[in-house]
Tab-separated table of C-alpha atoms and ligand atoms in Angstrom:
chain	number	residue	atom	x	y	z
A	1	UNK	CA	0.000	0.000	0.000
A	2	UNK	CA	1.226	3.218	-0.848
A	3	UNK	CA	2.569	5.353	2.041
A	4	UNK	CA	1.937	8.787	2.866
A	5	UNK	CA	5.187	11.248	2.348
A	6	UNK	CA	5.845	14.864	1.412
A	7	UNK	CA	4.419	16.196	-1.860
A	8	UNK	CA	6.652	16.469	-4.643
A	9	UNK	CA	3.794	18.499	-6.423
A	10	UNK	CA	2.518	21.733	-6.158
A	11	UNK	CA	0.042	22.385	-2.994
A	12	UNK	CA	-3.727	23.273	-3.344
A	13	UNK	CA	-4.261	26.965	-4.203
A	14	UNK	CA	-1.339	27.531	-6.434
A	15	UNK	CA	-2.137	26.568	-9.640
A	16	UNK	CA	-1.778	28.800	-12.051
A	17	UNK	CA	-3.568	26.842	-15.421
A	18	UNK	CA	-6.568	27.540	-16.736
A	19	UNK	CA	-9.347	26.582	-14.531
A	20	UNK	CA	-11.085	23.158	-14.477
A	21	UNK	CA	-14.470	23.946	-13.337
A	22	UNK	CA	-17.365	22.695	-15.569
A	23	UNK	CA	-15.004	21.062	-18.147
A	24	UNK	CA	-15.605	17.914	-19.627
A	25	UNK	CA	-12.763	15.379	-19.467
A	26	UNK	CA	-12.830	13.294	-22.913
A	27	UNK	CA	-9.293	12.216	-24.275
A	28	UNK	CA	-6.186	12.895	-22.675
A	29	UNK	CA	-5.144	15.062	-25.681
A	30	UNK	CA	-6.923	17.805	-23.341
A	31	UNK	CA	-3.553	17.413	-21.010
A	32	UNK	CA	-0.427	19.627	-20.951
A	33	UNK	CA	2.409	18.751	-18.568
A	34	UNK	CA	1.575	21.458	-16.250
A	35	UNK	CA	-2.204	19.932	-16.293
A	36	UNK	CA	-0.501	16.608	-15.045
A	37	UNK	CA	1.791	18.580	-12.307
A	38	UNK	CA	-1.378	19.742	-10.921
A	39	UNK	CA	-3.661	16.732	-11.039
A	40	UNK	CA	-0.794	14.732	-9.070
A	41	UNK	CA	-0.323	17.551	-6.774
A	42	UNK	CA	-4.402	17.316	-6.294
A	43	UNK	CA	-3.736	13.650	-6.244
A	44	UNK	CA	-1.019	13.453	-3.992
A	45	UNK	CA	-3.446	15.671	-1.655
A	46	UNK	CA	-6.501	13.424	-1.477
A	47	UNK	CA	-3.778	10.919	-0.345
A	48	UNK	CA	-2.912	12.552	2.422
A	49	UNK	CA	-6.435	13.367	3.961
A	50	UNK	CA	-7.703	10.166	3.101
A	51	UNK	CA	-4.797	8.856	5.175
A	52	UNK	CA	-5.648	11.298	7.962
A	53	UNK	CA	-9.451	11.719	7.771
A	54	UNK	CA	-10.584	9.078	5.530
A	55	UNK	CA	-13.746	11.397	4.601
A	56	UNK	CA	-14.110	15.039	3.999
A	57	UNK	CA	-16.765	17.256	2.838
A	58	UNK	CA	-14.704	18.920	-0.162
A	59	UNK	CA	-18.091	17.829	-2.409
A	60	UNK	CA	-20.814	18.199	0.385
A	61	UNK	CA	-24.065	18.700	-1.866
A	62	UNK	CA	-23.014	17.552	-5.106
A	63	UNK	CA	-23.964	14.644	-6.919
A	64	UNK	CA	-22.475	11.934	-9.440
A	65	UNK	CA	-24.107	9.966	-12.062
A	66	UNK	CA	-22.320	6.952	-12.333
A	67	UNK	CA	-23.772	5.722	-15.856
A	68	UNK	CA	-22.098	2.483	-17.210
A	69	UNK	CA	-23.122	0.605	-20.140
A	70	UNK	CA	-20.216	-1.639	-20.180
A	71	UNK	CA	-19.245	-3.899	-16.630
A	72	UNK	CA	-16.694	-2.268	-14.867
A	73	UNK	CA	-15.355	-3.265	-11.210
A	74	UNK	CA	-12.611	-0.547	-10.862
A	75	UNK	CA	-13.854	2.795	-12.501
A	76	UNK	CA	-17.187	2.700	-11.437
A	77	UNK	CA	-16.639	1.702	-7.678
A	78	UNK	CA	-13.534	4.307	-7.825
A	79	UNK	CA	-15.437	7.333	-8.856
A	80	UNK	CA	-18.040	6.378	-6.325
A	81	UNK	CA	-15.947	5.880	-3.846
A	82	UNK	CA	-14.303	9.230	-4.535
A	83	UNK	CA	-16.864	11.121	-4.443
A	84	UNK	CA	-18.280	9.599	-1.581
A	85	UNK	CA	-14.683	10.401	0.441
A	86	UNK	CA	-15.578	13.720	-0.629
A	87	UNK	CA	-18.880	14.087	1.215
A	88	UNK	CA	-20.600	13.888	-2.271
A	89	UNK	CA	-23.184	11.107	-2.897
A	90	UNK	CA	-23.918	9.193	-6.007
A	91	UNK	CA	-26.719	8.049	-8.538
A	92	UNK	CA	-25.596	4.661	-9.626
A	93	UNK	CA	-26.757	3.111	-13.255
A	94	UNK	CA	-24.130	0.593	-13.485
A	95	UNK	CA	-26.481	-1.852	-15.139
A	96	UNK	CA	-28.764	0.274	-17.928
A	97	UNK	CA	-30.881	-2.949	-18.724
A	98	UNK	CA	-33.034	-1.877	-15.404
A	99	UNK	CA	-32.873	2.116	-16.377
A	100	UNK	CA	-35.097	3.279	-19.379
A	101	UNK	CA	-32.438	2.479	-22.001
A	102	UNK	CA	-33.891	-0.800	-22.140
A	103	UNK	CA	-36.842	1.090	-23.217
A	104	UNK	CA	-34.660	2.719	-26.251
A	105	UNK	CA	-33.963	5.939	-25.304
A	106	UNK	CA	-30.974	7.435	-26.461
A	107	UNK	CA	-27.807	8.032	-25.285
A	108	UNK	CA	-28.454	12.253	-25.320
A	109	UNK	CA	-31.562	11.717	-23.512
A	110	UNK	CA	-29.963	9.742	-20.363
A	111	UNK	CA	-27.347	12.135	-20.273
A	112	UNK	CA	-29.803	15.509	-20.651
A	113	UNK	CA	-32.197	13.598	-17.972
A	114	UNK	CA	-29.006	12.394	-15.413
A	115	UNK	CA	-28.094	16.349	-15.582
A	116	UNK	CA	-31.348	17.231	-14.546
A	117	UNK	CA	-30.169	15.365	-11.287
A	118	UNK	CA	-26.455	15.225	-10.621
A	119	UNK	CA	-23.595	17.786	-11.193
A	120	UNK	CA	-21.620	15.597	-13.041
A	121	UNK	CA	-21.808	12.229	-15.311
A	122	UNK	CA	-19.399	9.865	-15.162
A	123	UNK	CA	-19.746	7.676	-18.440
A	124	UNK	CA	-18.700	4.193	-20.306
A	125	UNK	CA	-20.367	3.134	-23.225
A	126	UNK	CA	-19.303	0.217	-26.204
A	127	UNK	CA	-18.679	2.774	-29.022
A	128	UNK	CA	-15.832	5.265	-29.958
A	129	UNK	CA	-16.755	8.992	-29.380
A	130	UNK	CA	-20.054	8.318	-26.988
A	131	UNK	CA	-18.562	10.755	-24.674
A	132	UNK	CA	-18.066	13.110	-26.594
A	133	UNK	CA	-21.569	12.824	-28.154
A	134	UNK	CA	-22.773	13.087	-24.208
A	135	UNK	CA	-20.658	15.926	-23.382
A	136	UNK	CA	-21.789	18.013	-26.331
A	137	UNK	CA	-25.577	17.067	-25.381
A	138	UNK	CA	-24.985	18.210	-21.513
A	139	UNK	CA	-24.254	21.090	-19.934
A	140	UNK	CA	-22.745	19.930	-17.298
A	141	UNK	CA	-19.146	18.056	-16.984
A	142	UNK	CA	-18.760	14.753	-18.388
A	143	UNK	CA	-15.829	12.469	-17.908
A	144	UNK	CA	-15.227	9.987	-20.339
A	145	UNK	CA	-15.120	6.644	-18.095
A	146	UNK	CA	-13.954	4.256	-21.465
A	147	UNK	CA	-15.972	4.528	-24.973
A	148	UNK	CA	-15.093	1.335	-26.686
A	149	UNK	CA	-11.901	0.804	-27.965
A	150	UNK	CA	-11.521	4.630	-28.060
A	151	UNK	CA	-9.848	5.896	-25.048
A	152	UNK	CA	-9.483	5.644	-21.315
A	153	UNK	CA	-8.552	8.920	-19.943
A	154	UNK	CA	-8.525	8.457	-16.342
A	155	UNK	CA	-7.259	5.701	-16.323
A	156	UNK	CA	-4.170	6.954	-18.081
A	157	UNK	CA	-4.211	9.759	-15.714
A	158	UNK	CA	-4.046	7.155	-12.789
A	159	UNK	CA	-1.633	5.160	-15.001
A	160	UNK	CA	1.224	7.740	-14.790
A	161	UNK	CA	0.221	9.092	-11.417
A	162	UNK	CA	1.148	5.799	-10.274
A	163	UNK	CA	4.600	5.781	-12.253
A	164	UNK	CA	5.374	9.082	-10.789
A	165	UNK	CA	4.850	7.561	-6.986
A	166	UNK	CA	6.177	4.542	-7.858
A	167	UNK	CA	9.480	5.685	-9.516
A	168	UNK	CA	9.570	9.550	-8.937
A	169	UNK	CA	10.002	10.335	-12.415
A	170	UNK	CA	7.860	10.561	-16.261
A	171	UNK	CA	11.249	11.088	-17.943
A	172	UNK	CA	14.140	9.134	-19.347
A	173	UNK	CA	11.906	5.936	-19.113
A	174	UNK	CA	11.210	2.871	-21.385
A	175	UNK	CA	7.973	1.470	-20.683
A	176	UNK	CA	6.818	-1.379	-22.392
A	177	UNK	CA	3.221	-2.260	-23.294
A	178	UNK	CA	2.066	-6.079	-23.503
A	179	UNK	CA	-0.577	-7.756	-24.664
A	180	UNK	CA	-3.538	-6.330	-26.616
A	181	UNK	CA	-2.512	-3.035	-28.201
A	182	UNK	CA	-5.461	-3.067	-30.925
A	183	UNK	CA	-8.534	-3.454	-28.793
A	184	UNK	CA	-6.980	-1.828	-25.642
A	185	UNK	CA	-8.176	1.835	-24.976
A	186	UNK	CA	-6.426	2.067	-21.480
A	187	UNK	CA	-2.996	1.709	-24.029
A	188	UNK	CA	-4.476	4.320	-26.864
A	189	UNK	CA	-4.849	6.825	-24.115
A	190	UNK	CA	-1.886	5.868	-22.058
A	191	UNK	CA	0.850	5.997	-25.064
A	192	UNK	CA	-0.569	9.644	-26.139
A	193	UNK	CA	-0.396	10.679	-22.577
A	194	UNK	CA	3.518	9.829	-22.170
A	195	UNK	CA	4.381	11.367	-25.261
A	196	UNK	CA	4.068	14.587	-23.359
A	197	UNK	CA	7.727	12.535	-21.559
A	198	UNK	CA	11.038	11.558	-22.805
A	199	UNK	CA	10.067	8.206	-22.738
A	200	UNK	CA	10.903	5.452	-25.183
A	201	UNK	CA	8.079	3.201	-25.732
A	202	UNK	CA	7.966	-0.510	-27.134
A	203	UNK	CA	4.850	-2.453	-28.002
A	204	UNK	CA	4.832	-5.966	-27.313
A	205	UNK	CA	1.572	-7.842	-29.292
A	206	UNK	CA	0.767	-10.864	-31.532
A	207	UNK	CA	0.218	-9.291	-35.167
A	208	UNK	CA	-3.364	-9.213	-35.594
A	209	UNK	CA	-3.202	-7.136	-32.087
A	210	UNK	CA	-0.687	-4.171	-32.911
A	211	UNK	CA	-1.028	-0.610	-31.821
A	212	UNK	CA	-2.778	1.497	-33.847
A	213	UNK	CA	-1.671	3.387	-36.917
A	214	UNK	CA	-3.054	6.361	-35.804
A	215	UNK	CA	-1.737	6.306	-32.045
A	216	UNK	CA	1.703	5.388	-33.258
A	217	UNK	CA	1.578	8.437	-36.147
A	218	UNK	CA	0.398	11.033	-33.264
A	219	UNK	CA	3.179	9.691	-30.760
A	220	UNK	CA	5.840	9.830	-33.649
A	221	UNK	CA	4.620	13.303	-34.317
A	222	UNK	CA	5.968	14.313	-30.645
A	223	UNK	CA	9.481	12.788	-30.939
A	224	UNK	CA	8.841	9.506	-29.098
A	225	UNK	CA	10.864	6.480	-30.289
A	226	UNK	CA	8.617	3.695	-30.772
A	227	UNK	CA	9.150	-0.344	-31.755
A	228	UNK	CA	7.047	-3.241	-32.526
A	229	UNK	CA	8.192	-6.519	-31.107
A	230	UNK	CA	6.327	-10.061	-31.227
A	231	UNK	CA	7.993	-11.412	-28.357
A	232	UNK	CA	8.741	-9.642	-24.890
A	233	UNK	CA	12.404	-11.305	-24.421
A	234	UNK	CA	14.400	-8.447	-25.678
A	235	UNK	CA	13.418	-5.985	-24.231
A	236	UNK	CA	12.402	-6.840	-20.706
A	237	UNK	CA	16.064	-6.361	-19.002
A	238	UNK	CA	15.222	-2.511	-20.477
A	239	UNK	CA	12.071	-2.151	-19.243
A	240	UNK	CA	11.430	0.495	-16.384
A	241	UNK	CA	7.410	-0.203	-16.586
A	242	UNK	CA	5.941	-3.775	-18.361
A	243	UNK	CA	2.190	-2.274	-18.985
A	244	UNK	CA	0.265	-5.763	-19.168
A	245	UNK	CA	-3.085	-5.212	-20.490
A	246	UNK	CA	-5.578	-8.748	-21.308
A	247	UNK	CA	-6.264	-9.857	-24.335
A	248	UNK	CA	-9.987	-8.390	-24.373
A	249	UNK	CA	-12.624	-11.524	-25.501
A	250	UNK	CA	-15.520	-9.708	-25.751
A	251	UNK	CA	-13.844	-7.283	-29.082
A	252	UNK	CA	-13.452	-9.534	-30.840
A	253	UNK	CA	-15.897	-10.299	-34.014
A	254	UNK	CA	-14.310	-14.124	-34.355
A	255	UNK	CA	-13.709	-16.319	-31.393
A	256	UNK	CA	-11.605	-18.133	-33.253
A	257	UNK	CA	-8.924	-15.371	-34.058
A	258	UNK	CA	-9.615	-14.930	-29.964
A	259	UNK	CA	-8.635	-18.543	-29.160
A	260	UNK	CA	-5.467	-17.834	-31.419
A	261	UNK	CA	-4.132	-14.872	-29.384
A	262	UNK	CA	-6.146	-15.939	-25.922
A	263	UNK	CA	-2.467	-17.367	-24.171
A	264	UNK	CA	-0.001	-15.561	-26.157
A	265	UNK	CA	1.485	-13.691	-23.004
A	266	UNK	CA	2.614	-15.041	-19.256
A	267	UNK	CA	4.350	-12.734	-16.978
A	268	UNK	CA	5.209	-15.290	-14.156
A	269	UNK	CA	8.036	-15.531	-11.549
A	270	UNK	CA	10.680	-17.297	-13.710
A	271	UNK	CA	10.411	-14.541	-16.788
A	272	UNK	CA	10.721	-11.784	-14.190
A	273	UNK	CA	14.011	-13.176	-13.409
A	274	UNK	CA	14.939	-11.223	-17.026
A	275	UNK	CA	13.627	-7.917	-15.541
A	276	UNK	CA	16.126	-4.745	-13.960
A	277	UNK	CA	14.997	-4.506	-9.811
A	278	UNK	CA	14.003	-1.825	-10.125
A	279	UNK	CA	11.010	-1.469	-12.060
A	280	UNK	CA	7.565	-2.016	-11.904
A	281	UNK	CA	4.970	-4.228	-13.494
A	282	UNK	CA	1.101	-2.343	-13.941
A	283	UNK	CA	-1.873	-3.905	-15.767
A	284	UNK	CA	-5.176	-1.458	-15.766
A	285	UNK	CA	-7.292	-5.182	-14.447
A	286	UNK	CA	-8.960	-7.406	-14.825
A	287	UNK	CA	-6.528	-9.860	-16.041
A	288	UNK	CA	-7.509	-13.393	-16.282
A	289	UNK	CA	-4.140	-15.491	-17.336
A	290	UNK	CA	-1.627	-12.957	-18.317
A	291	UNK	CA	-0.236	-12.165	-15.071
A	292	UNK	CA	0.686	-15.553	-13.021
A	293	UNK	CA	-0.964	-14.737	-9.173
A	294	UNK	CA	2.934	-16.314	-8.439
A	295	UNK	CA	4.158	-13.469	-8.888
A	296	UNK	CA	1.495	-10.984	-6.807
A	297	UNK	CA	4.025	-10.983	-3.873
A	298	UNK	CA	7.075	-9.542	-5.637
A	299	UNK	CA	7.409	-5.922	-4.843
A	300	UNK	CA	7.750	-4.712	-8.418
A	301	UNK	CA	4.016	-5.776	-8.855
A	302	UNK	CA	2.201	-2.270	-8.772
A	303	UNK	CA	-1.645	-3.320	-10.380
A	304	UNK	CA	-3.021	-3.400	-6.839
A	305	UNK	CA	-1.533	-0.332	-5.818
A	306	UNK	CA	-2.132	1.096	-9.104
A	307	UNK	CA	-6.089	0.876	-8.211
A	308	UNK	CA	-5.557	2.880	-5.388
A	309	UNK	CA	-3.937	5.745	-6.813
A	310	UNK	CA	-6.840	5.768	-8.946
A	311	UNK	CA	-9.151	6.775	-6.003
A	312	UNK	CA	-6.656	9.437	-5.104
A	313	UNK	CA	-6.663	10.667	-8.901
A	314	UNK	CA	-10.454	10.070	-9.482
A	315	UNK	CA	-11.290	12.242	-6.355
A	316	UNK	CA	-8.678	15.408	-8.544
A	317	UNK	CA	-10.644	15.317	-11.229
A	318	UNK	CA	-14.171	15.810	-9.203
A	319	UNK	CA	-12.965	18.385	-7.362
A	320	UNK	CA	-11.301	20.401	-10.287
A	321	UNK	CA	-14.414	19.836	-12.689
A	322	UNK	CA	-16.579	20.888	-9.772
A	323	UNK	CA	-14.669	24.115	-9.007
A	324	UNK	CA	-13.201	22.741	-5.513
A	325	UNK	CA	-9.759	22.633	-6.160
B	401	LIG	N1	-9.273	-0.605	-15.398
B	401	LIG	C1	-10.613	-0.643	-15.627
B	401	LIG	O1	-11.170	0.149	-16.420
B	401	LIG	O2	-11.253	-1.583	-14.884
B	401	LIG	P1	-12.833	-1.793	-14.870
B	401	LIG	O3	-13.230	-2.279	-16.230
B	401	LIG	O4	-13.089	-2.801	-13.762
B	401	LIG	O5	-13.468	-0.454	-14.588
């Protein structure tokens, strides 16, 4: 569990950007460096009250819509719980087949009725760009919670919050993603968001589940070396973070070309052996085989504490959309 220690950020109160407050929070191509200074300074804040008050009542009087019409264990019971630590309360939808959806009403008209209700909608639907569909129906905030193999932009956020506690730096850093690049939109967002970093990034996959053209163009386009490997053995001893991400079942149109790719990946005690000390292993979860539970006790495995910087980063983002920080 991470520990409480002195912030490396800047404090509450002196932020200079641009203010959050009512802004929707849709890709991270929305994020500067500064932005990500002061989100981990937020960040690194809820941290420390939650460690020395648990609850506060930052949010006292506002309200969340939680609307998910994907399954989620993580985001959806982080942003509750956030806003809940923040004296906030919560409308939950996390299964639409009992809210009016069922009935066929649109995407624009949950979001325009939530608003009605709640000061901000949290959101994760199937398809690309249903966020930013939402956002432009609503007129009030609405943070983009996963929309299909699109993007994941708190989670990224959380993502390199937690390589910032973990290793106390963005730059000079080869990070290595694993796993399914294609499908995965906690990668998409992730890779854009560290080519704000020196960073050199490799992309581990089977063929038929490579990065993106158009993630790898827009990373080349800030200076970031990039490489495509098939196998992770040559470039694990570099490897300051091994980003494991599943290979994701239910995107796929074929279950056959699933049952193909299904195993393709391991990371188990005996491979780590490969790996520097000091690094760290993440994976945005659930996995199911990818990660051996064998190797859950080694200290380099972050994805648990990962989850809870994401309640720390999560609780930021409602404060700064809501005007409280
Ligand atoms: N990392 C992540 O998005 O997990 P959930 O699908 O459980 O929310």
């Amino acid at each position: 569990m991470p520990t409480e220690s002195q912030s490396p950020y800047l404090p509450f109160g002196e932020n200079k950007n641009a203010s959050w407050y009512g802004k929707d929070i849709l890709s991270v191509k929305q994020f500067n460096r500064a932005d990500l200074e002061y989100i981990f300074g937020v960040a690194h804040e809820m941290r420390g009250m939650v460690e020395r008050i648990g609850t506060f009542d930052l949010l006292k009087g506002k309200i969340l819509a939680n609307l998910f019409y994907e399954p989620s264990t993580r985001t959806s019971s982080s942003f509750t719980a956030a806003m809940e630590r923040l004296g906030g309360s919560v409308i939950p939808i996390n299964e639409v087949k009992y809210s009016s959806v069922t009935k066929g009403e649109s995407l624009t008209d949950t979001v325009r009725t939530l608003e009605c209700y709640a000061d901000v909608i949290v959101l994760r639907h199937p398809e690309t760009g249903s966020a930013a569909i939402a956002a432009k129906a609503a007129k009030k905030p609405v943070i983009n919670a996963g929309d299909g193999i699109g993007e994941h932009p708190t989670q990224a956020l959380l993502d390199t919050f937690t390589i910032m506690e973990e290793l106390g730096r963005l730059d000079n850093l080869t990070v290595t993603m694993l796993g399914d690049l294609k499908y995965g939109r906690t990668v998409h967002s992730l890779a854009r968001l560290l080519s704000l970093f020196k960073v050199k990034l490799n992309y581990v996959s089977p063929d038929i589940l490579r990065m993106p053209k158009e993630v790898m163009d827009e990373v080349a386009a800030k200076g970031i070396p990039q490489a495509e490997y098939s196998t992770l053995e040559k470039v694990l001893p570099e490897t300051d973070v091994l980003y494991v991400t599943r290979v994701q079942k239910e995107r796929f149109e074929d279950p056959a070309e699933y049952e193909k790719v299904k195993g393709a990946y391991v990371i188990d005690p005996e491979i780590m052996k490969a790996a520097k000390q000091e690094m760290i292993v993440m994976h945005p979860l659930p996995r199911v085989t990818e990660i051996s539970m064998d190797f859950d006790d080694d200290p380099r495995a972050a994805y648990f504490r990962q989850m809870e910087y994401g309640l720390y980063v999560r609780m930021a983002l409602l404060a700064m959309v809501l005007g409280k920080a």
